[in-house]
Short mmCIF file of C-alpha atoms in Angstrom, two decimals:
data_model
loop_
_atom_site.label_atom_id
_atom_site.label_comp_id
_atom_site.label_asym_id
_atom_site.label_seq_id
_atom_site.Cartn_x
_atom_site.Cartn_y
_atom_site.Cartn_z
CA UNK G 1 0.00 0.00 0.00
CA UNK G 2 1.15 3.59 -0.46
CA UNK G 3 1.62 6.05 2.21
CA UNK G 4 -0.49 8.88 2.66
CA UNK G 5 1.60 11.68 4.43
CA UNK G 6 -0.41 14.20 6.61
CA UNK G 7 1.33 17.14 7.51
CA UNK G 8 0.80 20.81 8.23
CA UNK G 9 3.80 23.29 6.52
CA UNK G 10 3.51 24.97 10.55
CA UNK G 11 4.34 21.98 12.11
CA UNK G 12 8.24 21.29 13.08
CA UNK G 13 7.94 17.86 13.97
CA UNK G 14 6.08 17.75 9.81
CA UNK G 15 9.35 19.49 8.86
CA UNK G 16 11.59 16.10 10.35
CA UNK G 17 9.32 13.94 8.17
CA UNK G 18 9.15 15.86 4.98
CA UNK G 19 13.22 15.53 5.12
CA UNK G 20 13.80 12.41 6.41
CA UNK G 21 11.92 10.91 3.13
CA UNK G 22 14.70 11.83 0.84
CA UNK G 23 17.25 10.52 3.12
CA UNK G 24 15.50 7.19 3.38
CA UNK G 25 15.18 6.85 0.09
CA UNK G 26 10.88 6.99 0.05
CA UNK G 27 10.18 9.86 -1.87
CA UNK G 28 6.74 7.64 -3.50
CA UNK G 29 4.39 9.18 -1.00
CA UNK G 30 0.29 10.44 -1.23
CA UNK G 31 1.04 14.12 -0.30
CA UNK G 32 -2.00 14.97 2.19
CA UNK G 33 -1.01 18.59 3.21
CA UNK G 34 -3.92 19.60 5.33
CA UNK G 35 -4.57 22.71 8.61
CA UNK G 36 -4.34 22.00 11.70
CA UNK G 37 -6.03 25.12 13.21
CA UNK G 38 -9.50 23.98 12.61
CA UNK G 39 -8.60 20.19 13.83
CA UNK G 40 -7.19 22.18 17.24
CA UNK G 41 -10.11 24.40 17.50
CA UNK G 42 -12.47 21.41 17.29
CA UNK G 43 -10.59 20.14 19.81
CA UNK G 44 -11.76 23.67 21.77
CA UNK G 45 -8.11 25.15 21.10
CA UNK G 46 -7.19 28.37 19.89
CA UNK G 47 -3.98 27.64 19.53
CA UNK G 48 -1.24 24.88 19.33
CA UNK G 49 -0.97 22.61 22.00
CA UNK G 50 2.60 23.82 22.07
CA UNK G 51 1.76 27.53 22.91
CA UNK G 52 -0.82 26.67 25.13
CA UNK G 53 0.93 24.09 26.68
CA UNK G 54 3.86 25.55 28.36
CA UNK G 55 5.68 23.60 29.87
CA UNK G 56 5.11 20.85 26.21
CA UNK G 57 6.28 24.08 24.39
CA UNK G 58 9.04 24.36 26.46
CA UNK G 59 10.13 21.14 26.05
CA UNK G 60 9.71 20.95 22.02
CA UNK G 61 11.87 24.01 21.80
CA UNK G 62 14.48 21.76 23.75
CA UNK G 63 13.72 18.74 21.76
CA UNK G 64 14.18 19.90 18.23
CA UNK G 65 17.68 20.68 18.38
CA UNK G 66 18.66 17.25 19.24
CA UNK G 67 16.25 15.66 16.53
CA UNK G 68 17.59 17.79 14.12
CA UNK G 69 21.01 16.98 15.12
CA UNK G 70 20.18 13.43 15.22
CA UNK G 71 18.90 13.16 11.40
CA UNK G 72 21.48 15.95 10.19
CA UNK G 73 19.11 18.00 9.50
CA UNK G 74 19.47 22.36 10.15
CA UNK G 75 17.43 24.24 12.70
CA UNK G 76 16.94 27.55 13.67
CA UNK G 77 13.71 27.89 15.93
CA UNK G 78 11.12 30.01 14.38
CA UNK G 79 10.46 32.99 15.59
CA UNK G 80 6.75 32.98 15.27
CA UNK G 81 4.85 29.82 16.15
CA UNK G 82 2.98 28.76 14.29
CA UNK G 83 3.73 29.95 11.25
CA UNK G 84 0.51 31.00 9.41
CA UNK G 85 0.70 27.93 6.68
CA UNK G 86 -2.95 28.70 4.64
CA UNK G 87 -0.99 29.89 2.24
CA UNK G 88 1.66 27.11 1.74
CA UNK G 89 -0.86 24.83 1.91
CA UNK G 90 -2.93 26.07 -0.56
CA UNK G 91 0.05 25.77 -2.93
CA UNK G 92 0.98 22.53 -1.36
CA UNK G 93 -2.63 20.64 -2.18
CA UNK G 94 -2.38 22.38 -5.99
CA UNK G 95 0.70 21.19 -6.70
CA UNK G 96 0.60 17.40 -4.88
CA UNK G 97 0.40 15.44 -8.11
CA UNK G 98 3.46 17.67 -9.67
CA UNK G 99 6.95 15.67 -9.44
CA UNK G 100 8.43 18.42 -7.52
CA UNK G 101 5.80 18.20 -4.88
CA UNK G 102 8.84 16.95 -2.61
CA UNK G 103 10.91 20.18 -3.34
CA UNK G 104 8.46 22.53 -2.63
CA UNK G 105 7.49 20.80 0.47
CA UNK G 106 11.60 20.38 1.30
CA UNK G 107 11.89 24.42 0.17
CA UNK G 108 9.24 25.68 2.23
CA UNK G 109 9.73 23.40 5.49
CA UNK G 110 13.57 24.75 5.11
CA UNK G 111 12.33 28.42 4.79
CA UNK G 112 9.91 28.10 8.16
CA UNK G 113 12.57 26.15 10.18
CA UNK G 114 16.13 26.88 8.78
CA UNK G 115 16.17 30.29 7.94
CA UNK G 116 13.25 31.78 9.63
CA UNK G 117 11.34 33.05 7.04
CA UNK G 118 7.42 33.96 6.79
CA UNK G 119 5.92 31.39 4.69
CA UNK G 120 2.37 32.94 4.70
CA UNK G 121 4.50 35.74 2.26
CA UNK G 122 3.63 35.48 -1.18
CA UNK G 123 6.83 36.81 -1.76
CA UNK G 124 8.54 33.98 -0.31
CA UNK G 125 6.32 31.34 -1.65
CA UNK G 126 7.00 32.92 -4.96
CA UNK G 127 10.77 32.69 -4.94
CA UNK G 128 10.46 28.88 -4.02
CA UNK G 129 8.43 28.23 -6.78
CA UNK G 130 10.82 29.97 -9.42
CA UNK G 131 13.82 28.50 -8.25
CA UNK G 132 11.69 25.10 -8.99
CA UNK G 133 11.37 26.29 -12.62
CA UNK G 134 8.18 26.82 -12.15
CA UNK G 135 5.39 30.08 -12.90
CA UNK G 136 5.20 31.33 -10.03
CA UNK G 137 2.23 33.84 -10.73
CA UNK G 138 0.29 31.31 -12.43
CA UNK G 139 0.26 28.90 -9.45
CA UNK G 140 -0.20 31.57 -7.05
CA UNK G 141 -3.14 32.88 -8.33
CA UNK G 142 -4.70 29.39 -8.77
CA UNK G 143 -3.62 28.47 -5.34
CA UNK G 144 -5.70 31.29 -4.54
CA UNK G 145 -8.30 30.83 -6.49
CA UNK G 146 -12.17 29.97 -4.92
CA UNK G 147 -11.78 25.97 -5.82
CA UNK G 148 -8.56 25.31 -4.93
CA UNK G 149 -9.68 27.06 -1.25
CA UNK G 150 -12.93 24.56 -1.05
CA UNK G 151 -10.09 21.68 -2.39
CA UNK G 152 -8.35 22.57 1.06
CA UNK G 153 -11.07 23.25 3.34
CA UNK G 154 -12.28 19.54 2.30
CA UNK G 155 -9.07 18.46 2.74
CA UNK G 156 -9.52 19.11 6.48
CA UNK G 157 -12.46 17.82 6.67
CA UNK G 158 -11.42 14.94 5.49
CA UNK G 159 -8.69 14.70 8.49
CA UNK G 160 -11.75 15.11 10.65
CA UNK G 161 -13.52 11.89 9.43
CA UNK G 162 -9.75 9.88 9.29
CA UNK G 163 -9.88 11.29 12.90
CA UNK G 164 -6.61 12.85 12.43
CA UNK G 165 -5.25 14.92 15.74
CA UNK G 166 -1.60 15.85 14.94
CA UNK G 167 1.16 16.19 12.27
CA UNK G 168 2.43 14.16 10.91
CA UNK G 169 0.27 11.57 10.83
CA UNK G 170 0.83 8.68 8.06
CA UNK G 171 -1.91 6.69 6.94
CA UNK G 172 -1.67 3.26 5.82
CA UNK G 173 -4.63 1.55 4.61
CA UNK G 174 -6.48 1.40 8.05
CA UNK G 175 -3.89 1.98 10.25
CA UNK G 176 -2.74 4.99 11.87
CA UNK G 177 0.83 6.40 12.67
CA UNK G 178 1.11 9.82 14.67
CA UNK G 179 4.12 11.25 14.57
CA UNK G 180 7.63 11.55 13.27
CA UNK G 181 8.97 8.71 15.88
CA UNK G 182 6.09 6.66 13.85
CA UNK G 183 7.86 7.14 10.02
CA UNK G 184 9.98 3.94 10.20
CA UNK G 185 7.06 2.17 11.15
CA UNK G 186 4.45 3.29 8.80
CA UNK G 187 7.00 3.24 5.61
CA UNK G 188 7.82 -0.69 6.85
CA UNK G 189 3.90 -1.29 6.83
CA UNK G 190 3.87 0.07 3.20
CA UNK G 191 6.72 -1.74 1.80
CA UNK G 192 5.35 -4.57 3.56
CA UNK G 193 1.92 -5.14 2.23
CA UNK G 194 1.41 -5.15 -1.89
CA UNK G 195 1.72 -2.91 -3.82
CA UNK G 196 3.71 -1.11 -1.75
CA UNK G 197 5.86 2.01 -2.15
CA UNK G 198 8.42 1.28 -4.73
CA UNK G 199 12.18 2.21 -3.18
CA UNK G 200 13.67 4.98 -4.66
CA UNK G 201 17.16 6.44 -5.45
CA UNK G 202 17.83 8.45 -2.12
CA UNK P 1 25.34 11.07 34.41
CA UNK P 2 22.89 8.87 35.78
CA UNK P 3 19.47 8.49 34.33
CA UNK P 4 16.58 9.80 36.53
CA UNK P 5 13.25 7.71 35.51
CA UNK P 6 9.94 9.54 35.72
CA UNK P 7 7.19 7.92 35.25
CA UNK P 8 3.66 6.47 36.61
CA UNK P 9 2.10 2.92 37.11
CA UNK P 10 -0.86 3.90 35.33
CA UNK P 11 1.01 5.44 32.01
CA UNK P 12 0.89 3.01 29.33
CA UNK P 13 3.89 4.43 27.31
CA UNK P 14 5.71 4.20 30.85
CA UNK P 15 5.21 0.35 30.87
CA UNK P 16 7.25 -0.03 27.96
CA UNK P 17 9.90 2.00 29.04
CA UNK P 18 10.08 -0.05 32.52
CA UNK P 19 10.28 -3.49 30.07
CA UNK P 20 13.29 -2.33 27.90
CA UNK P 21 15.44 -1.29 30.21
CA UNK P 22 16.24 -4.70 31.22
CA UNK P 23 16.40 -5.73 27.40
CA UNK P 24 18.59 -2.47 26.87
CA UNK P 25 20.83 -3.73 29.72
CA UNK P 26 20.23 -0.28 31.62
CA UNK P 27 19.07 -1.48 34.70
CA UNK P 28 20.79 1.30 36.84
CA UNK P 29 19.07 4.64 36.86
CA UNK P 30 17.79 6.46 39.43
CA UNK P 31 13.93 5.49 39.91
CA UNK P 32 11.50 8.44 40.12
CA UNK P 33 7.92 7.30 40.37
CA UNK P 34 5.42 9.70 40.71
CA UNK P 35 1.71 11.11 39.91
CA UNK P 36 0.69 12.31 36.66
CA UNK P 37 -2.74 12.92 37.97
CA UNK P 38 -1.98 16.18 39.82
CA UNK P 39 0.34 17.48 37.03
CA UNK P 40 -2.88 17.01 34.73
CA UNK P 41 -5.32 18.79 36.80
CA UNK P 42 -2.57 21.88 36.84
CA UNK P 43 -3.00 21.90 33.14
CA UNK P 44 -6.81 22.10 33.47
CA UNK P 45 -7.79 18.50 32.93
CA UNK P 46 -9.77 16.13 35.08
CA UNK P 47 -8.35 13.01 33.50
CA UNK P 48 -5.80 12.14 31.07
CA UNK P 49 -5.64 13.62 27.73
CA UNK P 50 -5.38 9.96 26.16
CA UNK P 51 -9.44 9.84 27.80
CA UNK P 52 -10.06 13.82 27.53
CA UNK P 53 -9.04 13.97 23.93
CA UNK P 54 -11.22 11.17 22.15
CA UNK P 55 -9.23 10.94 18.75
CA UNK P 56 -5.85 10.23 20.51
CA UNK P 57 -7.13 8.19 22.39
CA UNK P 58 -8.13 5.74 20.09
CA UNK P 59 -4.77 5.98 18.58
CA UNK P 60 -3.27 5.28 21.74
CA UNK P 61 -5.01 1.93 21.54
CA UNK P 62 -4.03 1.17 17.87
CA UNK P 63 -0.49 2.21 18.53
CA UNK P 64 0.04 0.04 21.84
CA UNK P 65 -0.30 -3.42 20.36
CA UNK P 66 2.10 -2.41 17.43
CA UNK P 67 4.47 -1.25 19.64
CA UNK P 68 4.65 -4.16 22.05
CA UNK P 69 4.81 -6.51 19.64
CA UNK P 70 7.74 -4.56 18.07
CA UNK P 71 9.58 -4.91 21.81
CA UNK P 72 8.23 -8.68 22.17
CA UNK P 73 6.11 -6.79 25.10
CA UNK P 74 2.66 -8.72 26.15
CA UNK P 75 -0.17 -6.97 25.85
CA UNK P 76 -4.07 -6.76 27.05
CA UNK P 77 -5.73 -2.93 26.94
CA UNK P 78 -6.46 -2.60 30.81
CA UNK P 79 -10.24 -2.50 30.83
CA UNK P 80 -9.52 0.41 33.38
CA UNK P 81 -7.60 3.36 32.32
CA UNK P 82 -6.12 5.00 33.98
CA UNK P 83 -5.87 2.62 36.92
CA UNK P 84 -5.21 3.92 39.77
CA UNK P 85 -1.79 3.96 40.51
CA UNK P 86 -1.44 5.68 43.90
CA UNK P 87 -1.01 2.77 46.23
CA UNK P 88 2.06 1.47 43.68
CA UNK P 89 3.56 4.62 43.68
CA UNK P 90 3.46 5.05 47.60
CA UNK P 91 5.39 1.53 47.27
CA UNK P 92 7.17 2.59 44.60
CA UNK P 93 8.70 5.47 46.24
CA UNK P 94 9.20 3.52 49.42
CA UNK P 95 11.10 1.24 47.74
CA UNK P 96 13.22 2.71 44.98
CA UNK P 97 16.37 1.92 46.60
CA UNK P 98 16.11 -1.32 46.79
CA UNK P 99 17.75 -3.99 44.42
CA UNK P 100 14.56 -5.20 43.51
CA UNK P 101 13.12 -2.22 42.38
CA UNK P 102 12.78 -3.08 38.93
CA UNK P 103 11.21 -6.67 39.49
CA UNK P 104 8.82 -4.60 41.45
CA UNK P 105 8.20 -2.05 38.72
CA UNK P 106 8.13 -4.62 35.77
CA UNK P 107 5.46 -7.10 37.49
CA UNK P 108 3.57 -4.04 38.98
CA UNK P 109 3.37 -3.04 34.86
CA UNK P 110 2.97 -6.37 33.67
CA UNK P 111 -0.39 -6.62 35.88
CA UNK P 112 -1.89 -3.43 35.18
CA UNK P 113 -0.95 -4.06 31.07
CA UNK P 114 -0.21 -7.66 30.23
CA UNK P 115 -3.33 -8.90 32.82
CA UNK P 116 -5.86 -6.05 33.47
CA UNK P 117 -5.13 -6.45 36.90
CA UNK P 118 -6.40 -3.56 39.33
CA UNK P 119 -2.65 -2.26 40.93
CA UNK P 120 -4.59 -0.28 43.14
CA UNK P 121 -5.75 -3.30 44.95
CA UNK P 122 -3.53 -4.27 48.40
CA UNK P 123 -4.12 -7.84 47.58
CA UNK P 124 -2.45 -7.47 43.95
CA UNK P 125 0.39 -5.78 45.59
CA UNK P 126 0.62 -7.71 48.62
CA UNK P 127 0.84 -10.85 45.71
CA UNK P 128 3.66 -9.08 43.90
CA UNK P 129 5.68 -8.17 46.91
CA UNK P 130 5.27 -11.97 48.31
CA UNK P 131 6.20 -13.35 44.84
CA UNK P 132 9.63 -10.92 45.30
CA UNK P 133 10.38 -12.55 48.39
CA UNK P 134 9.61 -9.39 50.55
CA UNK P 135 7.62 -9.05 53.61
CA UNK P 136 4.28 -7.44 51.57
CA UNK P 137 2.15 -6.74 54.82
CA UNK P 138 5.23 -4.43 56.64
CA UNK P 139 5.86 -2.87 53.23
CA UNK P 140 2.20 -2.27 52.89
CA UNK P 141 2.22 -0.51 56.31
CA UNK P 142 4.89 1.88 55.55
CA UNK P 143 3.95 2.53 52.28
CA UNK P 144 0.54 4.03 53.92
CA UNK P 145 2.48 5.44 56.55
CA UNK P 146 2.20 9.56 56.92
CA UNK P 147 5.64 10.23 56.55
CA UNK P 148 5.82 8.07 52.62
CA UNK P 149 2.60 9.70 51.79
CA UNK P 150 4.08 13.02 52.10
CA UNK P 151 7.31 11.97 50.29
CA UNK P 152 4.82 10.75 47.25
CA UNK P 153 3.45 14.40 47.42
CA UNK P 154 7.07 16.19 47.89
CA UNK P 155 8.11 13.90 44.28
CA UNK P 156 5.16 14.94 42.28
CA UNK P 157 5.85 18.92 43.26
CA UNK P 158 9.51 18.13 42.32
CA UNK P 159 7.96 16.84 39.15
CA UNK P 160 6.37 19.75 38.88
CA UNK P 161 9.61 22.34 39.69
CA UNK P 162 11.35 20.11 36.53
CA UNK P 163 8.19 21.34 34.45
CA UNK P 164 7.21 17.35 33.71
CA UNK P 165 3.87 17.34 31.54
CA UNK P 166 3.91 13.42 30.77
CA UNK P 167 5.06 9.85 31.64
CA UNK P 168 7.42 8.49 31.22
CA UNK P 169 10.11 11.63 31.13
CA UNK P 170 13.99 10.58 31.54
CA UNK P 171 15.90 13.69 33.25
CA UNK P 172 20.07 13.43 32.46
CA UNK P 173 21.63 16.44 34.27
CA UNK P 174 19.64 19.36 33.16
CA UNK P 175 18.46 17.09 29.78
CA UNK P 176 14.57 16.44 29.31
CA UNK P 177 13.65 13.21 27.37
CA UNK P 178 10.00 12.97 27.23
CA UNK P 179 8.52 9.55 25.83
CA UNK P 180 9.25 6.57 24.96
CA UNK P 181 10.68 7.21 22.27
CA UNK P 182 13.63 8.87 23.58
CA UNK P 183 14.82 6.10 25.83
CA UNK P 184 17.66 5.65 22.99
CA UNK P 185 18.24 9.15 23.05
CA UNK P 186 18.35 9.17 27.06
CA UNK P 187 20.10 7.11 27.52
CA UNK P 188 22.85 7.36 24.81
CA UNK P 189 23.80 10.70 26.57
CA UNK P 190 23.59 9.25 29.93
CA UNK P 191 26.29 6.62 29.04
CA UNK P 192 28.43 9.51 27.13
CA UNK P 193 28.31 11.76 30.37
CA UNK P 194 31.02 11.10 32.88
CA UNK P 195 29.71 8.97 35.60
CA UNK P 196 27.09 7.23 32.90
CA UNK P 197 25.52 4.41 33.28
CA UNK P 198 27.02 1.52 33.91
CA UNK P 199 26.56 -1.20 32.00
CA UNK P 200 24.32 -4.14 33.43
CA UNK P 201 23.82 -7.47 32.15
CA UNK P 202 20.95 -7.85 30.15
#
């Protein structure tokens, strides 16, 4: 079976996932970028569990360091959090069929927790997509246009009904696998079972 | 450094924590059972978030199963949760000098998780402690005793003063580990810290 990765472009522990796939060599993924604001405010949150949360916030802000250390990967703590991610996410559920789907996603989780920058900036969202190649104006302005916003906002919804609660969250079939610490064993469920993901050049 | 081990009879990710360390061969760290329940009610909640928050908790029940058969764990979802876990903490803490600390912890999980057994019942303990060789009905006395009750209470506030939010946390020098998950990660800087761990037969 394939697996479908759900992630939110605001969420840093989403960041370790989207660039550990390269490095293990699974790049053959169903790209589910989705919002977590409306999961959390069903949830009766108006925020992330990490702001809210202090002394979890705390911790994360210790935590990511080491797991980006760990998996080689760099890290400079934003400094807003949560990033506002409509934006990149609108772009993100455009383009999720497009082969560089994995570059943008790469690009844009880099720009949020590498270097700091605003990803809700068009301006930044637009250099990413030219140094892909890619028309930046045209996808931009269908990104924002009214179906690709009712493509996203169903999106969510559709988290709702998988009863999704975090990022990243992998589905497998049926099963379930919250988290980053989870990748290993979702992708070894997928290769596992037929027609699984097809290991690719790392 | 040594490894301080926080964690609670009732916590479900704790009992698999408690089980590898013997597999691990890390059966020397410092033991430091103590209450989530209090540390939940500071954050506003009446019960744990894996019952409060209806989504994750279902997860939690997926991902248990996985993961203890990935450790060769045993595993029966405790028709209780969370069990009650005060009287085996009041042992806990009574005892966690003692070489037979772990045998203590490991059967006291293995009831509540393996055999839906109710830990907060004096005969399961007393059954545990006879089964260690230990006198259960003078252990039983000073576990209820004024003086450990207050010591439970002084751990749980010192839980609080390290800003703990979860079970099981793992504490190396100044370090936080929360989860399972970082066990590894623990403990790999406990052994690279002079004064690690030593290390145990497995």
């Amino acid at each position: 079976m394939k697996l479908e990765f759900w992630f939110d472009f605001a969420s840093n522990y989403s960041y370790l996932s989207v660039m550990r796939l390269r490095q293990l060599g699974q790049t053959d993924v169903v790209w589910r970028p989705f919002l977590l604001g409306p999961i959390f405010k069903d949830a009766g949150w108006n925020n992330s569990p990490f702001v809210l949360q202090k002394d979890k916030g705390a911790y994360v802000w210790q935590d990511m360091p080491r797991q980006c250390a760990k998996y080689g990967l760099p890290w400079r703590q934003p400094s807003t959090f949560p990033r506002n991610s409509l934006l990149a996410a609108r772009i993100g559920i455009l383009c999720e069929e497009q082969p560089w789907m994995l570059d943008f996603c790469e690009r844009t989780m880099l720009a949020n927790f590498a270097d700091d920058r605003d990803i809700s900036n068009e301006q930044c969202m637009s250099e990413i997509l030219s140094a892909l190649g890619q028309d930046a104006e045209a996808i931009l302005r269908a990104a924002l246009a009214d179906d690709n916003k009712a493509r996203l906002r169903a999106r969510t919804e559709q988290a709702k009904a998988h009863r999704i609660f975090g990022a990243p969250t992998f589905l497998v079939g049926d099963a379930m696998f919250w988290g980053n610490d989870r990748l290993d064993d979702a992708l070894a469920m997928a290769l596992s079972s037929p027609q699984g993901l097809r290991k690719t050049a790392g």
